[in-house]
Tab-separated table of C-alpha atoms and ligand atoms in Angstrom:
chain	number	residue	atom	x	y	z
A	29	MET	CA	32.867	160.913	56.119
A	30	ASN	CA	31.700	164.061	54.317
A	31	ARG	CA	30.465	163.966	50.692
A	32	ARG	CA	33.523	164.746	48.730
A	33	GLN	CA	35.332	162.141	50.555
A	34	PHE	CA	32.609	159.836	49.911
A	35	VAL	CA	32.614	160.400	46.398
A	36	HIS	CA	36.619	159.739	45.861
A	37	ALA	CA	36.216	156.417	48.603
A	38	ALA	CA	33.333	155.545	46.061
A	39	ALA	CA	35.234	156.322	43.103
A	40	GLY	CA	38.379	154.521	44.141
A	41	ALA	CA	36.014	151.420	44.983
A	42	VAL	CA	34.625	151.619	41.377
A	43	ALA	CA	38.059	151.763	39.743
A	44	PHE	CA	39.592	148.908	41.506
A	45	ALA	CA	37.107	146.604	42.430
A	46	ARG	CA	39.273	144.203	44.494
A	47	ILE	CA	38.709	147.034	47.342
A	48	PRO	CA	36.193	145.406	49.548
A	49	LYS	CA	33.326	147.406	50.785
A	50	LEU	CA	34.218	148.837	54.203
A	51	THR	CA	31.079	147.400	56.017
A	52	ALA	CA	32.391	146.391	59.191
A	53	ALA	CA	31.881	148.775	61.955
A	54	THR	CA	35.457	147.774	63.545
A	55	ALA	CA	37.302	147.808	60.131
A	56	LYS	CA	39.729	150.387	59.688
A	57	ARG	CA	38.721	152.643	56.763
A	58	PHE	CA	42.501	153.246	55.831
A	59	ASP	CA	45.541	151.045	56.158
A	60	LEU	CA	47.796	154.185	56.369
A	61	ILE	CA	47.395	158.058	56.273
A	62	VAL	CA	50.199	160.224	55.402
A	63	LYS	CA	48.519	163.446	57.549
A	64	GLY	CA	48.988	167.291	57.318
A	65	GLY	CA	51.855	167.556	54.827
A	66	ARG	CA	51.871	169.940	51.475
A	67	VAL	CA	51.019	167.433	49.132
A	68	ILE	CA	52.573	168.346	45.677
A	69	ASP	CA	51.754	165.989	42.928
A	70	PRO	CA	52.445	167.623	39.162
A	71	SER	CA	50.298	164.829	37.330
A	72	ARG	CA	47.217	166.771	38.660
A	73	LYS	CA	48.647	170.010	39.074
A	74	PHE	CA	47.880	169.704	42.675
A	75	ASP	CA	49.698	171.566	45.446
A	76	ALA	CA	47.524	172.073	49.021
A	77	ILE	CA	48.043	171.073	52.438
A	78	ALA	CA	46.194	167.624	52.519
A	79	ASP	CA	46.191	163.844	53.865
A	80	VAL	CA	46.813	161.018	51.741
A	81	ALA	CA	44.680	157.838	52.740
A	82	ILE	CA	45.678	154.559	51.318
A	83	ALA	CA	43.719	151.511	51.336
A	84	GLN	CA	44.838	147.946	49.704
A	85	GLY	CA	47.894	149.886	48.543
A	86	ARG	CA	46.537	152.097	46.464
A	87	ILE	CA	45.805	155.890	46.925
A	88	ALA	CA	42.131	156.207	48.577
A	89	ALA	CA	42.019	160.130	48.855
A	90	VAL	CA	43.981	162.900	48.943
A	91	GLU	CA	41.762	165.377	50.850
A	92	ALA	CA	41.880	168.072	53.670
A	93	ASN	CA	41.504	166.392	56.845
A	94	ILE	CA	40.314	162.686	56.059
A	95	ALA	CA	38.190	161.713	59.058
A	96	GLY	CA	38.258	157.956	60.076
A	97	ASP	CA	41.063	155.698	61.728
A	98	ALA	CA	43.685	154.159	59.893
A	99	ALA	CA	45.931	151.277	61.074
A	100	GLU	CA	48.794	153.680	60.708
A	101	THR	CA	49.581	157.462	60.619
A	102	ILE	CA	52.682	159.004	59.343
A	103	ASP	CA	52.865	163.023	60.546
A	104	ALA	CA	53.877	165.074	57.722
A	105	LYS	CA	53.451	168.397	59.086
A	106	GLY	CA	55.894	170.641	57.919
A	107	LYS	CA	57.141	167.835	55.062
A	108	LEU	CA	56.530	167.703	51.352
A	109	VAL	CA	54.468	164.773	50.384
A	110	VAL	CA	55.116	163.846	46.815
A	111	PRO	CA	54.860	160.806	44.328
A	112	GLY	CA	57.527	158.202	44.763
A	113	LEU	CA	60.488	159.132	43.240
A	114	ILE	CA	61.292	157.481	39.740
A	115	ASP	CA	65.320	157.601	38.872
A	116	ILE	CA	65.717	156.598	35.238
A	117	HIS	CA	69.658	156.558	35.440
A	118	THR	CA	71.020	154.626	38.335
A	119	HIS	CA	73.885	151.960	38.590
A	120	ALA	CA	71.896	150.637	41.642
A	121	ALA	CA	71.644	147.163	40.187
A	122	ARG	CA	75.725	146.992	40.404
A	123	VAL	CA	75.517	146.031	43.993
A	124	LYS	CA	73.071	143.759	45.825
A	125	ASP	CA	71.445	146.457	47.895
A	126	GLY	CA	71.523	149.177	45.631
A	127	PRO	CA	67.777	149.584	45.210
A	128	ALA	CA	66.921	149.248	48.860
A	129	MET	CA	69.366	151.849	49.307
A	130	CYS	CA	67.766	154.389	46.925
A	131	LEU	CA	64.219	153.389	48.316
A	132	ALA	CA	65.199	155.011	51.618
A	133	ASP	CA	65.867	158.304	49.619
A	134	GLY	CA	62.465	158.074	48.186
A	135	VAL	CA	62.917	156.169	45.180
A	136	THR	CA	59.863	154.029	44.256
A	137	GLY	CA	61.362	152.960	40.743
A	138	LEU	CA	64.729	152.852	39.024
A	139	ILE	CA	66.315	151.960	36.060
A	140	ASP	CA	69.958	150.253	36.152
A	141	ALA	CA	71.293	152.038	32.833
A	142	GLY	CA	73.893	150.235	31.223
A	143	SER	CA	76.017	148.785	33.662
A	144	GLN	CA	76.056	145.220	32.273
A	145	GLY	CA	76.059	144.185	28.412
A	146	ALA	CA	75.141	140.955	26.786
A	147	ASP	CA	77.705	138.911	28.885
A	148	HIS	CA	76.982	139.499	32.189
A	149	ILE	CA	73.095	140.944	32.037
A	150	SER	CA	71.885	138.129	33.977
A	151	ASP	CA	74.059	139.992	36.807
A	152	THR	CA	72.036	143.042	36.913
A	153	ILE	CA	68.885	141.015	36.035
A	154	ALA	CA	69.043	139.103	39.136
A	155	ILE	CA	69.517	142.243	41.468
A	156	ALA	CA	66.595	144.018	39.606
A	157	LYS	CA	64.357	141.114	40.184
A	158	SER	CA	65.158	140.886	44.069
A	159	ALA	CA	64.618	144.934	44.306
A	160	PRO	CA	61.829	145.738	46.748
A	161	GLN	CA	60.710	148.196	44.285
A	162	ILE	CA	60.047	148.273	40.380
A	163	CYS	CA	63.548	148.061	38.985
A	164	ARG	CA	64.605	147.236	35.147
A	165	VAL	CA	67.450	147.146	33.693
A	166	LEU	CA	68.948	149.075	30.143
A	167	ILE	CA	71.443	146.627	28.150
A	168	ASN	CA	74.928	148.321	27.452
A	169	ILE	CA	75.520	147.794	23.792
A	170	GLY	CA	79.137	147.239	24.751
A	171	ARG	CA	78.335	143.367	25.503
A	172	ALA	CA	81.006	143.386	28.391
A	173	GLY	CA	79.159	146.507	30.067
A	174	ILE	CA	81.047	149.569	31.558
A	175	LEU	CA	84.579	148.977	31.048
A	176	ALA	CA	87.683	150.974	32.398
A	177	GLU	CA	88.971	151.152	28.662
A	178	GLY	CA	85.871	152.166	27.210
A	179	ASP	CA	82.813	149.958	26.883
A	180	THR	CA	83.030	150.051	22.898
A	181	MET	CA	86.776	151.139	22.162
A	182	ASP	CA	86.825	147.894	20.409
A	183	ILE	CA	83.895	148.492	18.097
A	184	ASN	CA	83.413	144.561	18.171
A	185	ARG	CA	82.109	144.905	21.569
A	186	ALA	CA	78.818	146.491	20.323
A	187	ASP	CA	77.437	143.101	19.058
A	188	VAL	CA	73.885	143.478	17.929
A	189	GLY	CA	73.325	139.775	17.951
A	190	ALA	CA	74.349	139.422	21.341
A	191	ALA	CA	72.210	141.988	22.540
A	192	ARG	CA	69.209	140.923	20.674
A	193	ALA	CA	69.331	137.691	22.049
A	194	ALA	CA	69.799	138.828	25.828
A	195	ILE	CA	66.808	141.229	25.086
A	196	ALA	CA	64.546	138.282	23.732
A	197	ALA	CA	65.897	135.922	26.618
A	198	ASN	CA	64.584	138.847	29.274
A	199	ARG	CA	62.255	140.826	27.633
A	200	GLU	CA	60.386	141.605	30.752
A	201	MET	CA	63.321	143.118	32.372
A	202	ILE	CA	65.296	145.139	29.990
A	203	ALA	CA	63.596	148.199	29.426
A	204	GLY	CA	65.954	149.993	26.783
A	205	ILE	CA	69.545	150.081	25.318
A	206	LYS	CA	72.516	152.081	26.394
A	207	ALA	CA	74.962	153.554	24.404
A	208	ARG	CA	77.856	155.379	25.971
A	209	LEU	CA	79.226	157.840	23.648
A	210	SER	CA	82.072	159.775	25.302
A	211	ARG	CA	85.508	159.965	23.397
A	212	ASP	CA	87.027	158.160	26.294
A	213	VAL	CA	83.980	155.258	26.099
A	214	ALA	CA	83.642	154.953	22.754
A	215	GLY	CA	86.247	156.873	20.989
A	216	PRO	CA	85.782	157.422	17.267
A	217	ASN	CA	83.183	154.333	17.237
A	218	ASP	CA	80.169	156.917	18.696
A	219	TYR	CA	78.476	156.886	15.156
A	220	GLU	CA	78.467	153.319	14.537
A	221	VAL	CA	77.697	152.440	18.274
A	222	LEU	CA	74.820	154.232	18.249
A	223	ARG	CA	73.765	152.951	14.940
A	224	ARG	CA	74.234	149.633	16.074
A	225	ALA	CA	72.129	150.026	19.273
A	226	GLN	CA	69.151	151.431	17.195
A	227	GLU	CA	69.392	148.112	14.831
A	228	VAL	CA	68.971	146.424	17.975
A	229	ALA	CA	66.309	148.556	19.715
A	230	SER	CA	64.003	148.277	16.434
A	231	ALA	CA	63.901	144.728	16.444
A	232	PHE	CA	61.986	145.535	20.057
A	233	LYS	CA	60.554	148.950	19.942
A	234	ILE	CA	62.556	150.021	22.774
A	235	PRO	CA	64.330	153.547	23.808
A	236	VAL	CA	67.983	153.946	23.467
A	237	MET	CA	69.687	156.127	26.265
A	238	ILE	CA	72.809	157.897	25.166
A	239	HIS	CA	75.419	159.262	27.329
A	240	MET	CA	76.432	162.432	25.640
A	241	GLY	CA	79.156	164.645	26.687
A	242	GLN	CA	82.711	165.121	25.120
A	243	THR	CA	82.113	163.053	22.192
A	244	VAL	CA	83.946	162.504	19.371
A	245	SER	CA	81.578	163.486	16.781
A	246	PRO	CA	79.738	166.400	16.696
A	247	LEU	CA	76.009	166.247	18.003
A	248	SER	CA	74.444	167.491	14.726
A	249	LYS	CA	75.741	164.006	13.353
A	250	LEU	CA	74.714	161.688	16.238
A	251	PHE	CA	71.368	163.584	17.143
A	252	PRO	CA	69.385	162.534	13.615
A	253	LEU	CA	69.999	158.947	14.589
A	254	LEU	CA	67.787	159.381	17.821
A	255	LYS	CA	63.976	158.694	17.616
A	256	SER	CA	60.832	159.574	19.435
A	257	GLY	CA	61.193	158.069	23.350
A	258	ASP	CA	65.014	157.943	22.966
A	259	ILE	CA	66.521	159.376	26.185
A	260	VAL	CA	69.465	161.692	26.002
A	261	THR	CA	71.049	161.675	29.541
A	262	HIS	CA	74.193	163.854	30.839
A	263	MET	CA	72.182	167.101	29.277
A	264	PHE	CA	74.235	169.290	30.922
A	265	ALA	CA	77.629	167.910	29.841
A	266	PRO	CA	80.200	170.831	29.121
A	267	PRO	CA	82.145	171.068	25.537
A	268	PRO	CA	83.291	169.576	23.442
A	269	ASN	CA	79.900	169.282	21.773
A	270	SER	CA	77.628	170.431	24.206
A	271	ILE	CA	73.831	170.926	23.561
A	272	ILE	CA	74.420	174.665	23.308
A	273	ASP	CA	76.786	176.758	21.414
A	274	ASP	CA	79.182	179.526	22.545
A	275	SER	CA	76.645	182.093	21.987
A	276	GLY	CA	74.085	180.629	23.975
A	277	HIS	CA	72.124	178.877	21.480
A	278	ILE	CA	70.373	175.356	21.733
A	279	LEU	CA	71.819	173.358	18.816
A	280	PRO	CA	68.934	172.806	15.893
A	281	GLU	CA	69.466	169.336	15.747
A	282	VAL	CA	68.941	169.128	19.754
A	283	LEU	CA	65.421	171.645	19.290
A	284	ALA	CA	64.583	169.410	16.161
A	285	GLY	CA	64.941	165.833	18.588
A	286	ARG	CA	62.795	167.332	21.390
A	287	ARG	CA	60.081	167.874	18.508
A	288	ARG	CA	60.113	164.390	17.600
A	289	GLY	CA	60.136	163.407	21.149
A	290	VAL	CA	63.466	162.682	22.183
A	291	ARG	CA	63.728	163.436	26.032
A	292	PHE	CA	66.240	165.021	27.929
A	293	ASP	CA	67.756	163.821	31.382
A	294	LEU	CA	70.148	165.313	33.924
A	295	GLY	CA	72.240	162.179	35.038
A	296	ASN	CA	74.090	163.771	37.559
A	297	GLY	CA	76.895	161.312	38.011
A	298	ARG	CA	80.333	162.413	39.561
A	299	THR	CA	82.666	163.169	36.261
A	300	GLY	CA	82.135	165.258	33.414
A	301	HIS	CA	78.374	165.606	33.209
A	302	LEU	CA	77.521	168.729	34.971
A	303	ARG	CA	78.806	172.166	35.001
A	304	TRP	CA	76.914	174.837	36.873
A	305	ASP	CA	77.463	177.390	34.296
A	306	ILE	CA	76.369	175.294	31.200
A	307	ALA	CA	73.050	174.258	33.298
A	308	GLU	CA	72.389	178.148	33.817
A	309	GLN	CA	72.726	178.754	30.185
A	310	VAL	CA	70.859	175.943	29.162
A	311	LEU	CA	67.832	176.844	31.624
A	312	LYS	CA	68.268	180.605	30.312
A	313	ALA	CA	67.918	179.583	26.823
A	314	GLY	CA	64.264	177.882	28.027
A	315	PHE	CA	65.613	174.591	27.383
A	316	LEU	CA	64.472	172.497	30.538
A	317	PRO	CA	64.999	168.922	31.378
A	318	ASP	CA	62.621	166.373	31.020
A	319	THR	CA	64.082	164.651	33.670
A	320	PHE	CA	66.133	164.184	36.835
A	321	SER	CA	68.523	161.170	37.459
A	322	THR	CA	71.160	160.442	39.592
A	323	ASP	CA	73.826	158.520	37.959
A	324	TRP	CA	73.778	156.712	41.299
A	325	THR	CA	76.484	154.454	42.645
A	326	PRO	CA	77.638	153.177	45.915
A	327	GLU	CA	80.331	155.536	45.835
A	328	ALA	CA	78.346	158.704	44.768
A	329	ARG	CA	76.330	158.371	47.967
A	330	THR	CA	79.070	160.436	49.690
A	331	ALA	CA	80.407	162.389	46.945
A	332	GLN	CA	77.986	164.844	44.557
A	333	VAL	CA	74.898	162.952	44.396
A	334	ILE	CA	74.281	161.704	47.617
A	335	ASP	CA	70.940	161.222	47.297
A	336	PHE	CA	68.123	161.875	44.673
A	337	PRO	CA	66.360	164.467	46.940
A	338	ASN	CA	69.801	166.330	46.871
A	339	VAL	CA	69.971	166.272	43.387
A	340	MET	CA	66.763	167.853	43.081
A	341	SER	CA	67.873	170.524	45.378
A	342	LYS	CA	70.145	171.586	43.078
A	343	PHE	CA	67.738	173.000	40.095
A	344	LEU	CA	66.043	174.543	43.237
A	345	MET	CA	68.934	176.666	43.697
A	346	LEU	CA	69.266	177.158	39.751
A	347	GLY	CA	65.916	178.892	39.981
A	348	MET	CA	63.502	176.069	38.651
A	349	PRO	CA	59.893	176.163	40.620
A	350	MET	CA	59.424	173.402	43.062
A	351	ASP	CA	56.148	171.750	40.617
A	352	GLN	CA	58.860	171.667	37.997
A	353	VAL	CA	61.574	169.966	40.245
A	354	ILE	CA	59.098	167.056	41.687
A	355	ALA	CA	57.509	166.741	37.847
A	356	CYS	CA	61.440	165.968	36.469
A	357	ALA	CA	61.422	163.207	39.258
A	358	THR	CA	58.219	161.835	39.088
A	359	VAL	CA	55.512	161.917	36.360
A	360	ASN	CA	57.806	162.880	33.639
A	361	ALA	CA	60.122	160.194	34.332
A	362	ALA	CA	57.293	157.661	34.391
A	363	ARG	CA	56.483	158.613	31.470
A	364	ASP	CA	59.664	157.275	29.489
A	365	PHE	CA	59.337	153.565	30.459
A	366	PRO	CA	55.700	151.676	30.244
A	367	VAL	CA	56.944	149.622	33.326
A	368	PHE	CA	56.224	153.015	35.083
A	369	ARG	CA	52.416	153.674	34.202
A	370	ASN	CA	50.255	154.649	36.671
A	371	HIS	CA	53.376	155.545	39.116
A	372	GLY	CA	54.823	159.146	39.750
A	373	THR	CA	51.476	160.215	40.572
A	374	LEU	CA	49.112	160.624	43.389
A	375	LYS	CA	45.707	159.802	41.821
A	376	ILE	CA	42.821	158.059	43.060
A	377	GLY	CA	43.492	154.226	42.330
A	378	ALA	CA	47.257	154.450	41.723
A	379	PRO	CA	49.474	152.412	43.419
A	380	ALA	CA	50.709	153.991	46.855
A	381	ASP	CA	54.244	154.814	46.157
A	382	ILE	CA	54.993	158.415	48.304
A	383	ALA	CA	58.170	160.149	48.828
A	384	VAL	CA	57.798	162.415	52.352
A	385	LEU	CA	60.451	164.902	51.796
A	386	GLU	CA	61.959	167.433	54.179
A	387	LEU	CA	62.348	171.051	52.707
A	388	ARG	CA	64.950	172.767	55.131
A	389	GLU	CA	66.012	176.417	54.912
A	390	GLY	CA	69.782	177.261	55.515
A	391	SER	CA	72.865	177.335	53.842
A	392	PHE	CA	73.893	174.370	51.823
A	393	GLU	CA	76.735	173.707	49.718
A	394	PHE	CA	76.267	171.976	45.976
A	395	VAL	CA	79.138	170.618	44.038
A	396	ASP	CA	79.200	170.516	40.319
A	397	ASN	CA	81.003	167.593	38.586
A	398	TYR	CA	84.070	170.142	38.092
A	399	GLU	CA	84.610	171.099	42.059
A	400	ASN	CA	82.665	174.274	41.661
A	401	LYS	CA	80.626	174.810	44.718
A	402	ARG	CA	77.503	176.842	44.826
A	403	MET	CA	75.404	177.698	47.853
A	404	GLY	CA	71.591	177.331	47.941
A	405	ARG	CA	69.050	178.260	50.536
A	406	GLU	CA	67.164	175.249	50.565
A	407	ARG	CA	67.803	171.546	50.421
A	408	LEU	CA	65.392	168.701	50.033
A	409	PHE	CA	65.914	165.311	52.356
A	410	PRO	CA	64.384	162.375	52.471
A	411	TYR	CA	62.508	161.719	55.464
A	412	ALA	CA	60.335	158.689	54.837
A	413	THR	CA	59.025	156.153	51.965
A	414	VAL	CA	56.042	154.558	51.302
A	415	LEU	CA	55.829	151.735	48.703
A	416	GLY	CA	52.632	149.928	47.884
A	417	GLY	CA	50.780	151.487	50.879
A	418	LYS	CA	53.863	150.478	53.223
A	419	ARG	CA	55.934	152.630	55.012
A	420	VAL	CA	59.862	151.392	54.693
A	421	ALA	CA	62.494	151.752	56.941
A	422	GLY	CA	64.164	155.066	56.669
A	423	ARG	CA	67.852	155.499	55.769
A	424	PRO	CA	69.622	154.961	59.059
A	425	SER	CA	70.579	158.450	60.653
A	426	ALA	CA	69.729	160.238	57.360
A	427	ALA	CA	68.860	163.243	59.490
A	428	ALA	CA	71.874	162.979	61.746
A	429	ALA	CA	74.411	162.760	58.835
A	430	PHE	CA	73.474	166.477	57.932
B	507	ZN	ZN1	75.711	155.885	34.304
């Protein structure tokens, strides 16, 4: 052990006293070393070829050429080693194996964003509780959850009392409230639905995530209802009622929202949320997303979304630098919900959640929600996932499928 490594190991031991002293000569110094990859950790502005060593489920050292043995090694040469991905808008808790499928894609923390409302929230909570990684749910303000005829087309479904009772009974698992506001979901009720969502939120001091895009009401009417810490998903939704006007200016109410701490999220999805020309204009206006998210469903695994690294790759194609792309899927996402505190980072002592990604060069087709195709020269693929210091089984034949 050289001096720098010793200092790192010592710092880790002080910060986490449960790590036993490494006295026995026969003991492995580390449980796992992810070796020789390009480590990108935007939380520390770190970008270099390095090893990541793990002990007792936590990051023990991030250094070039870490000496000493480990029980297991992942050869990450030629790969990217980044904090475990955090996906704040999924519908993974709709299906029993949803969280595990996302985990294989590198997602070590996720939110089910409003699949269910008060009537059936116990369904998503049961799946979230059994997830291998941290999984929390947002409760849909529409008490019946996502409905084909519109969650809150009948305003009586936006039931403040029912939502409050459900949250009070499941405070640990419900991280916020989801309000879907599009015209085919809420119709002309959008403003009242959001007002009621905030009425519920105020009792618990939790965020509201709004699903914007194609609302009946203009954003200039809706956005003043958003408070600091609330999240706007589907930020690149095309008109009517985009965040950008016809002349390429971000709406003043949107800029004011960001200034007071409203967060802006991609929410890739499959219908009505992402169109390349809008994304380009918004990025060109300098209005960058805080977070990426997939709006994952089992059906989206084969269309448009595919996996979180694929969604991230779309923004490499649109010209965002790699460190910002990684930040949107890690440290920025961790800031949205207290449950992800200390996640989304590879700092010493943090829980050892890691996504090893492969950046391939070639010709890759990306599709927006309107069948518009774009070709990119790079695409990130899931390669290996480490959760709490342990390597998890990969997505079967992920590489072979492409
Ligand atoms: Zn969604």
